[in-house]
Amino acid sequence: MSLPAKPSSDRPRAVIGVSLKMYFGYQRSIDYCRDVATIAFKHAAVVSGDIEVFVLPGLPALPEGARILGAAGVGTGAQDIFWEDEGAYTGEVGGKTVAEIGGRYVEVGHAERRRIFGEDDRVIGLKTAAAYRNGLTPVLCVGELNAGSPEEAIAQCTAEVDAALNRAGSLGRATRTIVAYEPQWAIGAPQPATPGYISAVVRGLDEHLRSLPGQEDSRVIYGGSAGPGLITELDTAVAGLFLGRFAHDPQALKTILDETAARLTAQKAVAA
């Protein structure tokens, strides 16, 4: 199984992630992974490692999805884990098992987990620690409940990041984190937050995140009704997108990868 190029902080990098949530059954998830692998094999920016791509299918599809996508340099992972690695926890799946079946990422702290399953900062911190402990990159979701000013959003989101990482750091070594900024009021909305708002919040979050111990290579991406066209309007502090239903069409994902590659090319030209 080939893996994406090792992240490097000395060259332009972008991160594009997709969560299939519970929209697809097993076969449709596998078909989607095959379509994404076909796109990734031919995409120069993915092959070179300039764009880090990961897909989070439903757990039953993870082993086969990891096999299909791994060969194309695309990572996979789980949409949730339990905070313990093993034991009498009926129905739960630990990070140790996720890693064993090919997962390299795990989503923690999504607004739906907070709202529907009552997960709080303590639980999210424990799950983040479980991700680090098992060599998984946590995709830590944060976001304010209601629309307000960028300053208010930065304050709330940095508090959520600190709560998770401080708890995780008290239990073991913290490593690279992908923070997905997803304002809760924008999730499932017809339109994302405005590019100016997103850029301002992510710029503040990125500066704070990468100042924390062990987080120099961590990145902040945007989720929340993100789709084709958005990445071209965002500040370079926004490392990429965490996509939901707008990327469930593989061709829409290809469009976003093309836009992201063009953005990286433009950044290189400016830096030259």
mmCIF file of C-alpha atoms in Angstrom:
data_model
loop_
_atom_site.group_PDB
_atom_site.id
_atom_site.type_symbol
_atom_site.label_atom_id
_atom_site.label_comp_id
_atom_site.label_asym_id
_atom_site.label_seq_id
_atom_site.Cartn_x
_atom_site.Cartn_y
_atom_site.Cartn_z
ATOM 1 C CA MET A 1 0.000 0.000 0.000
ATOM 2 C CA SER A 2 1.459 3.349 -1.011
ATOM 3 C CA LEU A 3 0.895 6.322 1.229
ATOM 4 C CA PRO A 4 0.686 10.071 0.657
ATOM 5 C CA ALA A 5 3.953 11.952 0.683
ATOM 6 C CA LYS A 6 5.162 12.959 4.134
ATOM 7 C CA PRO A 7 3.779 16.383 5.090
ATOM 8 C CA SER A 8 6.340 19.124 4.646
ATOM 9 C CA SER A 9 6.079 22.582 6.148
ATOM 10 C CA ASP A 10 8.552 24.112 3.666
ATOM 11 C CA ARG A 11 6.374 23.960 0.551
ATOM 12 C CA PRO A 12 2.772 24.744 -0.332
ATOM 13 C CA ARG A 13 0.434 22.111 0.973
ATOM 14 C CA ALA A 14 -3.293 21.706 0.916
ATOM 15 C CA VAL A 15 -5.620 19.290 2.630
ATOM 16 C CA ILE A 16 -8.891 18.063 1.163
ATOM 17 C CA GLY A 17 -11.016 15.702 3.248
ATOM 18 C CA VAL A 18 -14.397 14.102 2.610
ATOM 19 C CA SER A 19 -16.805 12.571 5.091
ATOM 20 C CA LEU A 20 -19.486 10.301 3.672
ATOM 21 C CA LYS A 21 -21.350 10.458 6.999
ATOM 22 C CA MET A 22 -24.130 7.802 6.825
ATOM 23 C CA TYR A 23 -25.374 8.781 3.381
ATOM 24 C CA PHE A 24 -23.927 5.786 1.494
ATOM 25 C CA GLY A 25 -24.398 2.066 2.010
ATOM 26 C CA TYR A 26 -21.489 -0.356 1.726
ATOM 27 C CA GLN A 27 -21.435 -0.888 -2.046
ATOM 28 C CA ARG A 28 -21.952 2.759 -2.899
ATOM 29 C CA SER A 29 -19.110 3.668 -0.526
ATOM 30 C CA ILE A 30 -16.790 1.213 -2.278
ATOM 31 C CA ASP A 31 -17.839 2.505 -5.696
ATOM 32 C CA TYR A 32 -17.126 6.049 -4.513
ATOM 33 C CA CYS A 33 -13.671 5.035 -3.275
ATOM 34 C CA ARG A 34 -12.912 3.475 -6.672
ATOM 35 C CA ASP A 35 -13.979 6.671 -8.453
ATOM 36 C CA VAL A 36 -11.838 8.815 -6.143
ATOM 37 C CA ALA A 37 -8.862 6.502 -6.608
ATOM 38 C CA THR A 38 -9.192 6.812 -10.390
ATOM 39 C CA ILE A 39 -9.163 10.603 -10.079
ATOM 40 C CA ALA A 40 -6.246 10.609 -7.624
ATOM 41 C CA PHE A 41 -4.062 8.336 -9.781
ATOM 42 C CA LYS A 42 -4.241 10.914 -12.594
ATOM 43 C CA HIS A 43 -4.027 14.082 -10.499
ATOM 44 C CA ALA A 44 -0.512 15.520 -10.465
ATOM 45 C CA ALA A 45 -0.967 17.522 -7.258
ATOM 46 C CA VAL A 46 -2.194 14.444 -5.394
ATOM 47 C CA VAL A 47 0.533 12.211 -6.805
ATOM 48 C CA SER A 48 3.211 14.757 -5.859
ATOM 49 C CA GLY A 49 1.851 15.111 -2.336
ATOM 50 C CA ASP A 50 1.064 18.812 -2.754
ATOM 51 C CA ILE A 51 -2.533 17.988 -1.902
ATOM 52 C CA GLU A 52 -3.196 15.618 0.985
ATOM 53 C CA VAL A 53 -6.515 13.841 0.408
ATOM 54 C CA PHE A 54 -8.479 11.671 2.808
ATOM 55 C CA VAL A 55 -11.902 10.047 2.760
ATOM 56 C CA LEU A 56 -13.887 8.983 5.835
ATOM 57 C CA PRO A 57 -16.412 6.308 4.808
ATOM 58 C CA GLY A 58 -18.722 4.404 7.111
ATOM 59 C CA LEU A 59 -16.696 1.998 9.254
ATOM 60 C CA PRO A 60 -17.756 -1.251 7.476
ATOM 61 C CA ALA A 61 -16.311 0.147 4.223
ATOM 62 C CA LEU A 62 -13.044 1.282 5.788
ATOM 63 C CA PRO A 63 -10.876 -1.848 5.219
ATOM 64 C CA GLU A 64 -11.728 -2.161 1.520
ATOM 65 C CA GLY A 65 -11.760 1.613 1.081
ATOM 66 C CA ALA A 66 -8.284 1.819 2.595
ATOM 67 C CA ARG A 67 -7.054 -0.862 0.207
ATOM 68 C CA ILE A 68 -8.488 0.898 -2.850
ATOM 69 C CA LEU A 69 -7.573 4.465 -1.900
ATOM 70 C CA GLY A 70 -4.207 3.677 -0.343
ATOM 71 C CA ALA A 71 -2.883 2.477 -3.678
ATOM 72 C CA ALA A 72 -3.749 5.915 -5.090
ATOM 73 C CA GLY A 73 -2.071 7.843 -2.271
ATOM 74 C CA VAL A 74 -5.372 8.811 -0.617
ATOM 75 C CA GLY A 75 -5.768 8.329 3.110
ATOM 76 C CA THR A 76 -8.805 6.959 4.879
ATOM 77 C CA GLY A 77 -10.121 6.874 8.382
ATOM 78 C CA ALA A 78 -13.098 6.671 10.703
ATOM 79 C CA GLN A 79 -15.822 9.146 11.555
ATOM 80 C CA ASP A 80 -15.569 8.354 15.271
ATOM 81 C CA ILE A 81 -13.678 6.233 17.822
ATOM 82 C CA PHE A 82 -14.097 5.347 21.473
ATOM 83 C CA TRP A 83 -11.598 6.801 23.946
ATOM 84 C CA GLU A 84 -10.421 3.416 25.217
ATOM 85 C CA ASP A 85 -8.546 1.025 22.938
ATOM 86 C CA GLU A 86 -10.228 -2.173 24.133
ATOM 87 C CA GLY A 87 -12.454 -3.515 26.880
ATOM 88 C CA ALA A 88 -16.105 -4.058 27.848
ATOM 89 C CA TYR A 89 -17.601 -1.272 25.724
ATOM 90 C CA THR A 90 -20.371 -2.890 23.698
ATOM 91 C CA GLY A 91 -20.772 -1.490 20.212
ATOM 92 C CA GLU A 92 -17.796 0.825 20.353
ATOM 93 C CA VAL A 93 -14.685 0.747 18.144
ATOM 94 C CA GLY A 94 -11.282 1.832 19.410
ATOM 95 C CA GLY A 95 -8.510 3.643 17.612
ATOM 96 C CA LYS A 96 -6.320 0.558 17.781
ATOM 97 C CA THR A 97 -8.802 -1.321 15.584
ATOM 98 C CA VAL A 98 -9.244 1.616 13.201
ATOM 99 C CA ALA A 99 -5.487 1.715 12.645
ATOM 100 C CA GLU A 100 -5.356 -2.080 12.263
ATOM 101 C CA ILE A 101 -7.892 -2.030 9.402
ATOM 102 C CA GLY A 102 -6.097 0.728 7.506
ATOM 103 C CA GLY A 103 -7.377 3.985 8.992
ATOM 104 C CA ARG A 104 -4.963 6.906 9.264
ATOM 105 C CA TYR A 105 -7.385 9.651 10.308
ATOM 106 C CA VAL A 106 -10.290 9.948 12.697
ATOM 107 C CA GLU A 107 -12.906 12.655 13.017
ATOM 108 C CA VAL A 108 -13.605 13.909 16.533
ATOM 109 C CA GLY A 109 -15.837 16.633 17.893
ATOM 110 C CA HIS A 110 -18.216 17.011 14.961
ATOM 111 C CA ALA A 111 -21.257 19.169 15.728
ATOM 112 C CA GLU A 112 -23.563 16.189 15.208
ATOM 113 C CA ARG A 113 -21.640 14.175 17.809
ATOM 114 C CA ARG A 114 -21.829 17.101 20.210
ATOM 115 C CA ARG A 115 -25.537 17.755 19.588
ATOM 116 C CA ILE A 116 -27.027 14.279 19.092
ATOM 117 C CA PHE A 117 -24.727 12.176 21.287
ATOM 118 C CA GLY A 118 -23.966 14.782 23.943
ATOM 119 C CA GLU A 119 -20.196 14.708 23.516
ATOM 120 C CA ASP A 120 -18.492 17.482 25.480
ATOM 121 C CA ASP A 121 -14.959 18.853 25.643
ATOM 122 C CA ARG A 122 -13.896 16.114 28.089
ATOM 123 C CA VAL A 123 -15.008 13.315 25.747
ATOM 124 C CA ILE A 124 -13.522 15.036 22.711
ATOM 125 C CA GLY A 125 -10.207 15.442 24.527
ATOM 126 C CA LEU A 126 -10.170 11.747 25.441
ATOM 127 C CA LYS A 127 -10.924 10.742 21.840
ATOM 128 C CA THR A 128 -8.218 13.080 20.574
ATOM 129 C CA ALA A 129 -5.764 11.404 22.948
ATOM 130 C CA ALA A 130 -6.867 7.993 21.647
ATOM 131 C CA ALA A 131 -6.172 9.151 18.101
ATOM 132 C CA TYR A 132 -2.630 10.315 18.942
ATOM 133 C CA ARG A 133 -1.955 7.157 20.947
ATOM 134 C CA ASN A 134 -2.834 4.962 17.983
ATOM 135 C CA GLY A 135 -0.978 6.923 15.327
ATOM 136 C CA LEU A 136 -4.142 8.427 13.824
ATOM 137 C CA THR A 137 -4.351 12.052 12.737
ATOM 138 C CA PRO A 138 -7.340 13.599 14.520
ATOM 139 C CA VAL A 139 -9.618 15.735 12.366
ATOM 140 C CA LEU A 140 -10.788 17.947 15.210
ATOM 141 C CA CYS A 141 -14.029 19.756 14.386
ATOM 142 C CA VAL A 142 -14.713 23.093 16.069
ATOM 143 C CA GLY A 143 -17.197 25.857 15.382
ATOM 144 C CA GLU A 144 -19.454 28.409 16.978
ATOM 145 C CA LEU A 145 -23.158 27.701 17.395
ATOM 146 C CA ASN A 146 -24.458 31.071 16.196
ATOM 147 C CA ALA A 147 -23.221 33.596 13.661
ATOM 148 C CA GLY A 148 -21.396 36.545 15.201
ATOM 149 C CA SER A 149 -18.156 38.426 14.661
ATOM 150 C CA PRO A 150 -14.930 36.704 13.545
ATOM 151 C CA GLU A 151 -13.351 37.699 16.856
ATOM 152 C CA GLU A 152 -16.098 35.937 18.801
ATOM 153 C CA ALA A 153 -15.737 32.844 16.612
ATOM 154 C CA ILE A 154 -11.965 32.767 17.080
ATOM 155 C CA ALA A 155 -12.357 33.002 20.849
ATOM 156 C CA GLN A 156 -14.834 30.113 20.985
ATOM 157 C CA CYS A 157 -12.956 27.910 18.533
ATOM 158 C CA THR A 158 -9.551 28.401 20.143
ATOM 159 C CA ALA A 159 -11.154 27.502 23.486
ATOM 160 C CA GLU A 160 -12.470 24.271 21.940
ATOM 161 C CA VAL A 161 -9.066 23.484 20.440
ATOM 162 C CA ASP A 162 -7.318 24.173 23.745
ATOM 163 C CA ALA A 163 -9.796 22.036 25.687
ATOM 164 C CA ALA A 164 -9.228 19.050 23.399
ATOM 165 C CA LEU A 165 -5.464 19.370 23.070
ATOM 166 C CA ASN A 166 -4.826 20.168 26.729
ATOM 167 C CA ARG A 167 -6.794 17.091 27.796
ATOM 168 C CA ALA A 168 -5.076 14.944 25.173
ATOM 169 C CA GLY A 169 -1.672 16.387 26.055
ATOM 170 C CA SER A 170 -2.188 15.467 29.716
ATOM 171 C CA LEU A 171 -2.532 11.821 28.680
ATOM 172 C CA GLY A 172 0.275 11.482 26.158
ATOM 173 C CA ARG A 173 2.246 13.077 23.384
ATOM 174 C CA ALA A 174 0.262 15.316 21.032
ATOM 175 C CA THR A 175 1.231 15.243 17.370
ATOM 176 C CA ARG A 176 -0.075 16.714 14.120
ATOM 177 C CA THR A 177 -3.722 17.742 14.108
ATOM 178 C CA ILE A 178 -6.069 18.777 11.323
ATOM 179 C CA VAL A 179 -8.575 21.260 12.702
ATOM 180 C CA ALA A 180 -11.787 21.494 10.695
ATOM 181 C CA TYR A 181 -13.450 24.841 11.291
ATOM 182 C CA GLU A 182 -17.160 24.223 10.822
ATOM 183 C CA PRO A 183 -19.445 26.987 12.093
ATOM 184 C CA GLN A 184 -22.476 25.061 13.283
ATOM 185 C CA TRP A 185 -24.876 27.571 11.799
ATOM 186 C CA ALA A 186 -23.394 26.925 8.338
ATOM 187 C CA ILE A 187 -23.540 23.106 8.420
ATOM 188 C CA GLY A 188 -26.210 21.951 5.976
ATOM 189 C CA ALA A 189 -27.011 25.514 4.972
ATOM 190 C CA PRO A 190 -27.557 26.338 1.277
ATOM 191 C CA GLN A 191 -24.473 28.574 1.340
ATOM 192 C CA PRO A 192 -21.260 28.552 3.406
ATOM 193 C CA ALA A 193 -20.147 31.444 5.567
ATOM 194 C CA THR A 194 -18.752 34.344 3.546
ATOM 195 C CA PRO A 195 -15.158 33.987 2.309
ATOM 196 C CA GLY A 196 -14.077 37.015 4.324
ATOM 197 C CA TYR A 197 -15.558 35.614 7.515
ATOM 198 C CA ILE A 198 -14.051 32.153 6.950
ATOM 199 C CA SER A 199 -10.636 33.588 6.155
ATOM 200 C CA ALA A 200 -10.579 35.835 9.215
ATOM 201 C CA VAL A 201 -11.544 33.048 11.605
ATOM 202 C CA VAL A 202 -9.186 30.466 10.098
ATOM 203 C CA ARG A 203 -6.290 32.948 10.099
ATOM 204 C CA GLY A 204 -6.748 33.446 13.849
ATOM 205 C CA LEU A 205 -7.187 29.731 14.491
ATOM 206 C CA ASP A 206 -4.169 28.773 12.383
ATOM 207 C CA GLU A 207 -1.914 31.244 14.182
ATOM 208 C CA HIS A 208 -3.039 29.934 17.562
ATOM 209 C CA LEU A 209 -2.894 26.239 16.627
ATOM 210 C CA ARG A 210 0.600 26.294 15.190
ATOM 211 C CA SER A 211 1.929 28.166 18.231
ATOM 212 C CA LEU A 212 1.045 25.189 20.449
ATOM 213 C CA PRO A 213 3.673 22.577 21.386
ATOM 214 C CA GLY A 214 3.913 19.809 18.794
ATOM 215 C CA GLN A 215 1.493 21.486 16.396
ATOM 216 C CA GLU A 216 3.892 23.220 14.008
ATOM 217 C CA ASP A 217 2.763 21.055 11.059
ATOM 218 C CA SER A 218 -0.921 21.161 11.943
ATOM 219 C CA ARG A 219 -3.351 22.794 9.557
ATOM 220 C CA VAL A 220 -6.809 24.372 9.624
ATOM 221 C CA ILE A 221 -9.352 23.549 6.932
ATOM 222 C CA TYR A 222 -12.917 24.738 6.431
ATOM 223 C CA GLY A 223 -16.112 22.692 6.448
ATOM 224 C CA GLY A 224 -19.734 23.750 6.500
ATOM 225 C CA SER A 225 -21.532 23.685 3.116
ATOM 226 C CA ALA A 226 -18.198 23.856 1.305
ATOM 227 C CA GLY A 227 -18.251 23.019 -2.393
ATOM 228 C CA PRO A 228 -16.731 23.819 -5.791
ATOM 229 C CA GLY A 229 -15.574 27.422 -6.186
ATOM 230 C CA LEU A 230 -15.109 28.203 -2.493
ATOM 231 C CA ILE A 231 -11.386 27.432 -2.135
ATOM 232 C CA THR A 232 -10.546 30.015 -4.797
ATOM 233 C CA GLU A 233 -12.075 32.766 -2.652
ATOM 234 C CA LEU A 234 -10.309 31.981 0.630
ATOM 235 C CA ASP A 235 -7.205 33.332 2.316
ATOM 236 C CA THR A 236 -4.068 31.183 2.062
ATOM 237 C CA ALA A 237 -4.294 30.517 5.816
ATOM 238 C CA VAL A 238 -7.173 28.194 4.920
ATOM 239 C CA ALA A 239 -5.240 25.019 4.104
ATOM 240 C CA GLY A 240 -8.138 23.289 2.419
ATOM 241 C CA LEU A 241 -11.673 22.007 2.796
ATOM 242 C CA PHE A 242 -13.519 19.341 4.765
ATOM 243 C CA LEU A 243 -16.297 18.326 2.434
ATOM 244 C CA GLY A 244 -19.640 16.674 2.896
ATOM 245 C CA ARG A 245 -22.469 16.219 0.445
ATOM 246 C CA PHE A 246 -21.054 18.648 -2.151
ATOM 247 C CA ALA A 247 -18.201 16.162 -2.747
ATOM 248 C CA HIS A 248 -20.331 13.026 -2.873
ATOM 249 C CA ASP A 249 -20.252 13.443 -6.639
ATOM 250 C CA PRO A 250 -16.681 12.388 -7.536
ATOM 251 C CA GLN A 251 -16.576 14.893 -10.388
ATOM 252 C CA ALA A 252 -17.311 17.715 -7.946
ATOM 253 C CA LEU A 253 -14.383 16.503 -5.857
ATOM 254 C CA LYS A 254 -12.191 16.521 -8.970
ATOM 255 C CA THR A 255 -13.218 20.118 -9.660
ATOM 256 C CA ILE A 256 -12.223 21.075 -6.107
ATOM 257 C CA LEU A 257 -8.866 19.294 -6.469
ATOM 258 C CA ASP A 258 -8.249 21.184 -9.729
ATOM 259 C CA GLU A 259 -9.100 24.486 -8.050
ATOM 260 C CA THR A 260 -6.845 23.679 -5.113
ATOM 261 C CA ALA A 261 -3.958 22.765 -7.413
ATOM 262 C CA ALA A 262 -4.373 26.022 -9.329
ATOM 263 C CA ARG A 263 -4.339 27.913 -6.022
ATOM 264 C CA LEU A 264 -1.079 26.205 -4.996
ATOM 265 C CA THR A 265 0.467 27.046 -8.350
ATOM 266 C CA ALA A 266 -0.481 30.691 -7.882
ATOM 267 C CA GLN A 267 1.035 30.691 -4.384
ATOM 268 C CA LYS A 268 4.283 29.250 -5.723
ATOM 269 C CA ALA A 269 4.417 31.933 -8.401
ATOM 270 C CA VAL A 270 3.979 34.695 -5.834
ATOM 271 C CA ALA A 271 6.637 33.175 -3.566
ATOM 272 C CA ALA A 272 9.163 32.759 -6.420
#
